[in-house]
Coordinates of N, CA and C in Angstrom, one line a residue:
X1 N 3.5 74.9 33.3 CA 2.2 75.4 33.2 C 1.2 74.2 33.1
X2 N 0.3 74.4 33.7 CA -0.9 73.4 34.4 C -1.6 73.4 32.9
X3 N -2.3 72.2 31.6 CA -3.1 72.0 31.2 C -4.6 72.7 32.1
X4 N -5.3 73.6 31.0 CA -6.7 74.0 31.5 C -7.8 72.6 31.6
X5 N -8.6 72.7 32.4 CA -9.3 71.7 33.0 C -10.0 71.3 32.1
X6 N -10.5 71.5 30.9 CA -10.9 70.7 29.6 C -9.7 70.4 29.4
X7 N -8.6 70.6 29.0 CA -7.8 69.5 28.1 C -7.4 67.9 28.9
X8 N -7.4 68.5 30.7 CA -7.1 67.4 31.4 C -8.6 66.0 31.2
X9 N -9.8 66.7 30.9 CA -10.9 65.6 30.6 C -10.4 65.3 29.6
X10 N -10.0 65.4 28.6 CA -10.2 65.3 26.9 C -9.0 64.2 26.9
X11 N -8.2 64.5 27.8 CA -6.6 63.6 28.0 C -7.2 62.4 28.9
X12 N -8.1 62.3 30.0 CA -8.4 61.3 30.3 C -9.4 60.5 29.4
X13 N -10.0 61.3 28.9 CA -11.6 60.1 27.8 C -10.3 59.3 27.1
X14 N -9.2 60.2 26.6 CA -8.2 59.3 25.5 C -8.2 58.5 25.6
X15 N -7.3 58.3 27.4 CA -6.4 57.1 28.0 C -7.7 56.0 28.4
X16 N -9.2 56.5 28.4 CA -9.9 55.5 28.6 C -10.4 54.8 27.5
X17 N -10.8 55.7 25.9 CA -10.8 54.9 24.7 C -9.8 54.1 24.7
X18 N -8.2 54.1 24.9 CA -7.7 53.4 24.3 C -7.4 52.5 25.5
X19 N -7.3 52.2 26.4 CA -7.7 51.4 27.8 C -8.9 50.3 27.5
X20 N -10.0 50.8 26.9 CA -10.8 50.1 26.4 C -10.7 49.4 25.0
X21 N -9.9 49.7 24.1 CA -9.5 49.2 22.7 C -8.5 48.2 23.0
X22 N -8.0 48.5 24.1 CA -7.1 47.4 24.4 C -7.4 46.1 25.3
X23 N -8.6 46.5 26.1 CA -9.5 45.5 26.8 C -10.1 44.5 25.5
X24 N -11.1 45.1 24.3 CA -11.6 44.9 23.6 C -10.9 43.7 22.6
X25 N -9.8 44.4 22.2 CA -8.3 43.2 21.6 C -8.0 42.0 22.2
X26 N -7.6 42.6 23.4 CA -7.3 41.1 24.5 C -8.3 40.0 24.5
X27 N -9.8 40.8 24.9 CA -10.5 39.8 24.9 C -11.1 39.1 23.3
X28 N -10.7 39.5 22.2 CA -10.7 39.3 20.6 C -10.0 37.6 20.8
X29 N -8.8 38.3 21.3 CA -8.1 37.1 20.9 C -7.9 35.9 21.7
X30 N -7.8 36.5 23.4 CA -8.4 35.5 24.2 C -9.3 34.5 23.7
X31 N -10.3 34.6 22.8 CA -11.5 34.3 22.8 C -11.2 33.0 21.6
X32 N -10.5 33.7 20.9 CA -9.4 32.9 19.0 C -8.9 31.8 20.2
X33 N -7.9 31.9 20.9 CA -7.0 31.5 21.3 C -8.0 30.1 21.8
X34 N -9.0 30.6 22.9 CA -9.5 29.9 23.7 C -10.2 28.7 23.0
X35 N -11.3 29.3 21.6 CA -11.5 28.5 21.2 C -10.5 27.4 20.1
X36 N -9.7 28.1 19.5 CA -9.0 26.9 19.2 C -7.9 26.0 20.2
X37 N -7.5 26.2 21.4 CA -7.6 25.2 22.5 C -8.3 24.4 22.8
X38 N -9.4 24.6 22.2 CA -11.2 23.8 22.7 C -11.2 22.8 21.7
X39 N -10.8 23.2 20.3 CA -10.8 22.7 18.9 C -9.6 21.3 19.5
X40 N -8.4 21.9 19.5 CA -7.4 20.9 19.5 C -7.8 19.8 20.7
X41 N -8.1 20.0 21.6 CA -8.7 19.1 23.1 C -9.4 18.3 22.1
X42 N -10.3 18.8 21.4 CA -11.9 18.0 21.1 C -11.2 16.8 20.0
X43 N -10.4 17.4 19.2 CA -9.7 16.4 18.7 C -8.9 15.2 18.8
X44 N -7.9 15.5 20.1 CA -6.9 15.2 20.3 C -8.2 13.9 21.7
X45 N -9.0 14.4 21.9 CA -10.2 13.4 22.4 C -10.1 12.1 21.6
X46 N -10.8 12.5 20.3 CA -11.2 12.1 19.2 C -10.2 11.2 18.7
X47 N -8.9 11.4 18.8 CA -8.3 10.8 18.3 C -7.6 9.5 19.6
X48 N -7.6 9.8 20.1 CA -7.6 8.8 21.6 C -8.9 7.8 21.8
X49 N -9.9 8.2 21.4 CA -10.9 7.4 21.6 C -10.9 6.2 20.4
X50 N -10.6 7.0 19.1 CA -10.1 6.4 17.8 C -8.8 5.1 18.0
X51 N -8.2 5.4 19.2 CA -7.1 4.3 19.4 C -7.3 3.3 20.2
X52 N -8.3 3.6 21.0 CA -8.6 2.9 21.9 C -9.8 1.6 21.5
X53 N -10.8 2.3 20.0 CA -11.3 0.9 19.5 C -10.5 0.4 18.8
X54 N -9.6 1.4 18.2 CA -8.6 0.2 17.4 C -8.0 -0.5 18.1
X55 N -7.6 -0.5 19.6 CA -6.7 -1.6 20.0 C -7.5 -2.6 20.4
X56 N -8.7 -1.8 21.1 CA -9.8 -3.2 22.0 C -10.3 -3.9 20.8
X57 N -10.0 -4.2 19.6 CA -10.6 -5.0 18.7 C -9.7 -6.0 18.5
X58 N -8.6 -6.6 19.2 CA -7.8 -7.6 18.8 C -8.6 -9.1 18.8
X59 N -7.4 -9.9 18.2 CA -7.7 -11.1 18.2 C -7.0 -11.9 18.6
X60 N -7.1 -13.3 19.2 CA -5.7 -13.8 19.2 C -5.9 -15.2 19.6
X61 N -4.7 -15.8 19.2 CA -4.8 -17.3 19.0 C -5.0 -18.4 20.1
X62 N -6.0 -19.2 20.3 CA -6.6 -20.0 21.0 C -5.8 -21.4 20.9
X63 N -4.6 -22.1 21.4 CA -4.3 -23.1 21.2 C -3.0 -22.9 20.0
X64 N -2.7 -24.3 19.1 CA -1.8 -24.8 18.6 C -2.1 -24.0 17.0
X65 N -1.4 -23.8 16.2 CA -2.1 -23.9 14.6 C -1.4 -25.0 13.7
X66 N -2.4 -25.7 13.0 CA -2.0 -27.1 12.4 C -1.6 -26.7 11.2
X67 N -0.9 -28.0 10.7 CA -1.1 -27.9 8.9 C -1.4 -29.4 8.5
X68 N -2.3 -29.3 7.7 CA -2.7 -30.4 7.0 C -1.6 -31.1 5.8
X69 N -1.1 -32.4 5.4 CA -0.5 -32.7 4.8 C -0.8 -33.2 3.6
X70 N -1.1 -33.5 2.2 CA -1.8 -34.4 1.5 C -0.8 -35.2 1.1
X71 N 0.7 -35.1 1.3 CA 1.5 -36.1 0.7 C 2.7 -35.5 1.9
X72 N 3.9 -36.3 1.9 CA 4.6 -36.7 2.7 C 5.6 -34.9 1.7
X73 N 5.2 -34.5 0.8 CA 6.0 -33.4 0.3 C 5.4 -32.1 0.5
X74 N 3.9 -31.8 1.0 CA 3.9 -30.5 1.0 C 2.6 -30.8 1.7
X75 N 2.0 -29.4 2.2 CA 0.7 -29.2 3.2 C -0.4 -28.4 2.1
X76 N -1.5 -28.1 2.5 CA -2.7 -27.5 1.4 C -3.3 -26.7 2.5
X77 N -3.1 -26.9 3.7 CA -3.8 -26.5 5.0 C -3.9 -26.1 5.9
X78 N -4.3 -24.8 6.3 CA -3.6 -24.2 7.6 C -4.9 -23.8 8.7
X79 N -4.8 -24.8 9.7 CA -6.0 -25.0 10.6 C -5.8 -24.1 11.7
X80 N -6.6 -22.8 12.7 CA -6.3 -22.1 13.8 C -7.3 -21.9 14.3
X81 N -7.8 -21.7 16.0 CA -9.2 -21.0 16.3 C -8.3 -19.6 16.7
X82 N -9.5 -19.1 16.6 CA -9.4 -17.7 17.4 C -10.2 -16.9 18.2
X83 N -10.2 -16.3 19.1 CA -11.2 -15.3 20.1 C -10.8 -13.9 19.8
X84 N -11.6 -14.0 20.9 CA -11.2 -12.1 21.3 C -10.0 -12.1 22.1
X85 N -9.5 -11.2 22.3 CA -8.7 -10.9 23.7 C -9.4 -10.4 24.3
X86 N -9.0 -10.2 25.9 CA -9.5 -9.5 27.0 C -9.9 -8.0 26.7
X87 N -11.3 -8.0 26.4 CA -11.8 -6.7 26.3 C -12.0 -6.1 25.2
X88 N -11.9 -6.7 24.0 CA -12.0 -6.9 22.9 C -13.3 -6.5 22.5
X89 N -13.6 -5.9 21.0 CA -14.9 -5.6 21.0 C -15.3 -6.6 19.4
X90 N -16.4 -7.4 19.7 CA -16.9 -8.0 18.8 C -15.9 -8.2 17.1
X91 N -15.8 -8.8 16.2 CA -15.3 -9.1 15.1 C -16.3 -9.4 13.8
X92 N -16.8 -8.7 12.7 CA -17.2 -9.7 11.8 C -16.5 -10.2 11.0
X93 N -16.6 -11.2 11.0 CA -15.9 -11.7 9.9 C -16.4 -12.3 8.7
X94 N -17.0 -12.0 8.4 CA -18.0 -11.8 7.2 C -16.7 -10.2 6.3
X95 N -16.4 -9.5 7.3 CA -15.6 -8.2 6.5 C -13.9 -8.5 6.5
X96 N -13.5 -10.0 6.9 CA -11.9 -10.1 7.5 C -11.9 -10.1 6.3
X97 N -10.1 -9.6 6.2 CA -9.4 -10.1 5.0 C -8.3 -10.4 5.8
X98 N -8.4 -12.0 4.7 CA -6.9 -13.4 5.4 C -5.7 -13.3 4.1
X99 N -4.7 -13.0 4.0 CA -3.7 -12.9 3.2 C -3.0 -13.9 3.8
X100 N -1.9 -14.3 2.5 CA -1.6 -15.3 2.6 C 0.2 -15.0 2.0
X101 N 1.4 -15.2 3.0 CA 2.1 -14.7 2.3 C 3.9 -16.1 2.8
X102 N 4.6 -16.4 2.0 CA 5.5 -17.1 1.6 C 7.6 -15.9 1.1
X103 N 7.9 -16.5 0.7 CA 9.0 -15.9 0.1 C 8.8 -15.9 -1.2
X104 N 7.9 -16.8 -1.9 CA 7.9 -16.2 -3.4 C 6.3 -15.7 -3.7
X105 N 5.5 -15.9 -2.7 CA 4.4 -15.1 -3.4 C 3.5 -14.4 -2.3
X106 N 2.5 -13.5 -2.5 CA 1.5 -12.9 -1.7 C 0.5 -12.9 -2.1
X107 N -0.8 -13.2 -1.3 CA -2.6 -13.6 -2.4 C -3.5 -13.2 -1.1
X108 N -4.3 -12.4 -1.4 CA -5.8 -12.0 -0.7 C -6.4 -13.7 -0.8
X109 N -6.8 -14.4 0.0 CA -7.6 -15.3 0.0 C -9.0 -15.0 0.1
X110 N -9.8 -15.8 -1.0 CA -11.4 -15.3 -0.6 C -12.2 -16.1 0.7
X111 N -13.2 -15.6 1.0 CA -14.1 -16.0 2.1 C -14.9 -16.6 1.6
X112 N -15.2 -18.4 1.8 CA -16.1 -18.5 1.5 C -17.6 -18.5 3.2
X113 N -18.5 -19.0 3.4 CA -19.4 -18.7 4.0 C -19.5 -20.4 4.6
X114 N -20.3 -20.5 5.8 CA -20.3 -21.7 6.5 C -21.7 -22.5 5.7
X115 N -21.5 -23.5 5.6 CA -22.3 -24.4 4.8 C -22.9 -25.3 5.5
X116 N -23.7 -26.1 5.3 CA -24.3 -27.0 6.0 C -25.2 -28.5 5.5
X117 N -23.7 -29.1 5.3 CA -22.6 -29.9 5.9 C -21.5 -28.8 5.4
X118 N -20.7 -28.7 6.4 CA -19.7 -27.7 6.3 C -18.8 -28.7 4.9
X119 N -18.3 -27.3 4.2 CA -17.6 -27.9 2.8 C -16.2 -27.0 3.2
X120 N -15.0 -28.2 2.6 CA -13.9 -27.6 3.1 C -13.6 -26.7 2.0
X121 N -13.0 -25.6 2.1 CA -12.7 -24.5 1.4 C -11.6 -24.9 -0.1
X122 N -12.0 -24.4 -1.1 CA -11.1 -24.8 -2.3 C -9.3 -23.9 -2.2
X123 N -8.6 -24.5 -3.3 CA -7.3 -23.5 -3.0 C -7.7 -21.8 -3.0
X124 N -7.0 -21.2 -2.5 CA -6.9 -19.5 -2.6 C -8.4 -19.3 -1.6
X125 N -8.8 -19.8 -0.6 CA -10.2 -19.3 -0.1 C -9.8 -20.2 1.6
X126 N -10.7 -19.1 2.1 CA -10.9 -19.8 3.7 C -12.0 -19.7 4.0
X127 N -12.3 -20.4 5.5 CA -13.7 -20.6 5.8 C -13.7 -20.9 7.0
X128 N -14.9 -20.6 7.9 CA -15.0 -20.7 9.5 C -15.7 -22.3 9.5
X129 N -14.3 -22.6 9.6 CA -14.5 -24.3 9.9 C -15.8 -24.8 11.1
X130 N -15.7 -24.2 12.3 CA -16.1 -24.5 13.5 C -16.3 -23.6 14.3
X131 N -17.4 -23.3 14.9 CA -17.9 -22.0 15.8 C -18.2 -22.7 17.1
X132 N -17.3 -23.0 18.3 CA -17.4 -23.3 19.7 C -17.9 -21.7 20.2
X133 N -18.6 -22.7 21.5 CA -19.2 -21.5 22.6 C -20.4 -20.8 21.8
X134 N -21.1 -21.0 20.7 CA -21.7 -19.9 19.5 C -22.4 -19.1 20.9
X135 N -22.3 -17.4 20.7 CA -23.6 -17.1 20.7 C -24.8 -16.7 20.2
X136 N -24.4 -16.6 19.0 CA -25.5 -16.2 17.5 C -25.1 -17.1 16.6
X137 N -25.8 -16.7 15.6 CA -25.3 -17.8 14.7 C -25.1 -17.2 13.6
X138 N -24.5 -15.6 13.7 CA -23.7 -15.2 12.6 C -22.5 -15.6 12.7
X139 N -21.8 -14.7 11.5 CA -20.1 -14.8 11.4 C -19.4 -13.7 12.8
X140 N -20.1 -12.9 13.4 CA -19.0 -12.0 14.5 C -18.9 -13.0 15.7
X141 N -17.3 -12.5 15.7 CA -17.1 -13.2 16.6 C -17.2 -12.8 18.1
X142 N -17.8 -13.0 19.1 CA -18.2 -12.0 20.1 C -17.8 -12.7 21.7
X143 N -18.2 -12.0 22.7 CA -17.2 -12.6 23.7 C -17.4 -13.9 24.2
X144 N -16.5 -14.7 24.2 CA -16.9 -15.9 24.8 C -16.5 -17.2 23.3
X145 N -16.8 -16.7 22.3 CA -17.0 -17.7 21.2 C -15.4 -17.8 20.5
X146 N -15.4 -18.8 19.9 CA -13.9 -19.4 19.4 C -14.4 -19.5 17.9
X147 N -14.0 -19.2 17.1 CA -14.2 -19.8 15.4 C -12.4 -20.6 15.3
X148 N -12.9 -21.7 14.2 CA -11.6 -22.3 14.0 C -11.7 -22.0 12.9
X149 N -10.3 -21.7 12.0 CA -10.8 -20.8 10.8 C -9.7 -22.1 9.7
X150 N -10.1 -22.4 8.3 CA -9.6 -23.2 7.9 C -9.0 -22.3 6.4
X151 N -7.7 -22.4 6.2 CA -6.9 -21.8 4.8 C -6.6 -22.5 4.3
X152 N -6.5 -22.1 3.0 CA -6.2 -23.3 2.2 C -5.6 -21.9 0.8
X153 N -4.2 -21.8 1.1 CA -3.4 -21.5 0.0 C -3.6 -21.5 -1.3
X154 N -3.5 -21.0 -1.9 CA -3.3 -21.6 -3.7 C -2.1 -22.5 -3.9
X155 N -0.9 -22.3 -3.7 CA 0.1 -23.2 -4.1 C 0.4 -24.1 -2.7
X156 N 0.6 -24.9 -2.9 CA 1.0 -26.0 -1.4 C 2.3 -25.3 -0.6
X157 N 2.2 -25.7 0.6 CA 3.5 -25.2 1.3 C 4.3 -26.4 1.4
X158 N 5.8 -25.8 0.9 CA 6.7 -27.2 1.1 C 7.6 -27.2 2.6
X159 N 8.2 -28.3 2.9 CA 9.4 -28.8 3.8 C 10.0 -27.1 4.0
X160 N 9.8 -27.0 5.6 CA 10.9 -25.8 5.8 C 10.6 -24.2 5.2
X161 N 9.6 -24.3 4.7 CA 8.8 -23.0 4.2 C 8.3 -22.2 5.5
X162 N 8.9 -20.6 5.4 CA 8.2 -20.1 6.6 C 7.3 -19.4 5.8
X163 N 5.9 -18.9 6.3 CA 4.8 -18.9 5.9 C 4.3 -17.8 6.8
X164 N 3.4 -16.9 6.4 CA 2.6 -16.1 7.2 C 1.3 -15.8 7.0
X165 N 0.5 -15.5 7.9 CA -1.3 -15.4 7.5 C -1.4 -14.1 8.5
X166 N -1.9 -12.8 7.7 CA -2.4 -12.0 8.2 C -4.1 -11.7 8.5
X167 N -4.6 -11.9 9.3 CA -6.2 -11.6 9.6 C -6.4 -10.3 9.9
X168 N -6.6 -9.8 8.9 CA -7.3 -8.1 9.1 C -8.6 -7.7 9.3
X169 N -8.8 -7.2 10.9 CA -10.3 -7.1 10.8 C -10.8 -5.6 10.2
X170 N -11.9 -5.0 10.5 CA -12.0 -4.0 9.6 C -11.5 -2.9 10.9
X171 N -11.7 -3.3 12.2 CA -11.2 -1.8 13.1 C -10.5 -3.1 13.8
X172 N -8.9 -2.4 13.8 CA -8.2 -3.1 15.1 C -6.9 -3.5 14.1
X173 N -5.8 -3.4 15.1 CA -5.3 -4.1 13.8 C -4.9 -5.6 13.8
X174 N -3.9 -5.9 12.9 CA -3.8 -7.2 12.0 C -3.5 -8.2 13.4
X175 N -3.8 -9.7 13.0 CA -2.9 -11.2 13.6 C -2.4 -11.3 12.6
X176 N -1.2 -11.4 13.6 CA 0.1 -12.2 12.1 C 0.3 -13.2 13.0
X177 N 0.1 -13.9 12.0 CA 0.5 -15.7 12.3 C 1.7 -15.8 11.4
X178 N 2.6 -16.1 12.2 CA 4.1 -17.0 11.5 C 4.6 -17.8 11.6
X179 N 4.5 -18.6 10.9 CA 5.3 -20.2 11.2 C 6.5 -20.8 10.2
X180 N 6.6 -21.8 10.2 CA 7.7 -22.6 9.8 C 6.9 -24.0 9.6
X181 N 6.8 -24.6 8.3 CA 6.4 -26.1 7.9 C 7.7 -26.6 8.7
X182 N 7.3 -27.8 8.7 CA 7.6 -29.0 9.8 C 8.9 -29.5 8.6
X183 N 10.0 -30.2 8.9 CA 10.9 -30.6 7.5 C 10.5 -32.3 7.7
X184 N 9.8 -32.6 8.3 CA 9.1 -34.2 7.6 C 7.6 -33.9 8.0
X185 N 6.7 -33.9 6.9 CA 5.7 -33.3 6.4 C 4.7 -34.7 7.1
X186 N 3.6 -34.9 8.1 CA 2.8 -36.2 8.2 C 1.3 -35.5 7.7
X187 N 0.3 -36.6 8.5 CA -1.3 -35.7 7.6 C -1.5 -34.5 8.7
X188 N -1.3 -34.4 9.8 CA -1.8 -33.4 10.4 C -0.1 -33.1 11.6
X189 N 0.0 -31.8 11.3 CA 1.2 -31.1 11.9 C 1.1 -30.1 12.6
X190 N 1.8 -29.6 13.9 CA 1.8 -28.4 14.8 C 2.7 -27.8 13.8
X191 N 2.9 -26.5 14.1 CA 3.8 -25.8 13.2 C 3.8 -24.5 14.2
X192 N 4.8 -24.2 14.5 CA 6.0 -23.3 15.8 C 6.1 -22.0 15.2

């Protein structure tokens, strides 16, 4: 038996309410979906671009790094320049922090500031000895320019002491300098 021709309209409006409730859903969530796809991209941006100043901020060593000797038994002094690397983005260092670390101890060294006659740095403190190439005449270091940076430990380093100096700028990360005292100590030493 054939549905009468009202119930066959009343059976199609259904299939189209709910044809449309289900259009209406899809595009609900499409829409959730879509925008948090948009969220994660924008971030996952964000956090790539976030990697990319951290790495173009390196630093790195220009030449030899010395030690200074005051006696034939131990050094007070640890002399290095440093630049940018290739593509590097500016440094202040006015904000570095230089640590200072051995087998029996570890110390934040303070900053002191460039003087004029330059004054050499007391124990536990460092200081931008010498600024080649300047092109300002702040502390950042920017492209083209060398700072030679001068440390000076709190306890002396002795014969055969391996030693480390971390320079942490504020974006980018650390120079680790590692070396090894020389085992016959003169006034001024390479150190490997």
């Amino acid at each position: 038996m054939k549905p009468a021709i009202g119930e066959r309209a009343f059976t199609g409006l259904e299939a189209a309410i709910v044809l449309i409730a289900f259009v209406v859903v899809a595009a609900v969530f499409s829409y959730i979906v879509l925008g948090a796809g948009f969220f994660t991209t924008q971030k996952s941006q964000a956090v790539v671009h976030a990697g990319v100043a951290q790495d173009s901020s390196t630093l790195e060593i220009v030449g030899n790094v010395y030690v200074l000797g005051t006696q034939a038994v131990s050094i007070d002094t640890i002399n290095f320049t440093c630049a940018l690397a290739p593509g590097g983005t500016p440094v202040d260092f006015d904000k570095v922090v230089i640590t200072y670390s051995n087998a029996t101890m570890l110390e934040t060294l303070t900053h002191v500031g460039v003087g004029t006659p330059f004054t050499a740095p007391s124990a536990g403190q460092w200081a931008i000895a010498a600024v080649y190439n300047p092109v300002t005449t702040d502390d950042v270091l920017e492209k083209g320019e060398q700072f030679e940076i001068m440390v000076k430990p709190t306890s002396p380093i002795i014969k055969n002491d391996k030693f480390q100096l971390d320079i942490k700028p504020v974006i980018g990360p650390a120079l680790d300098i590692i070396r090894t005292s020389p085992a016959s100590i003169q006034k001024v030493n390479i150190v490997y």
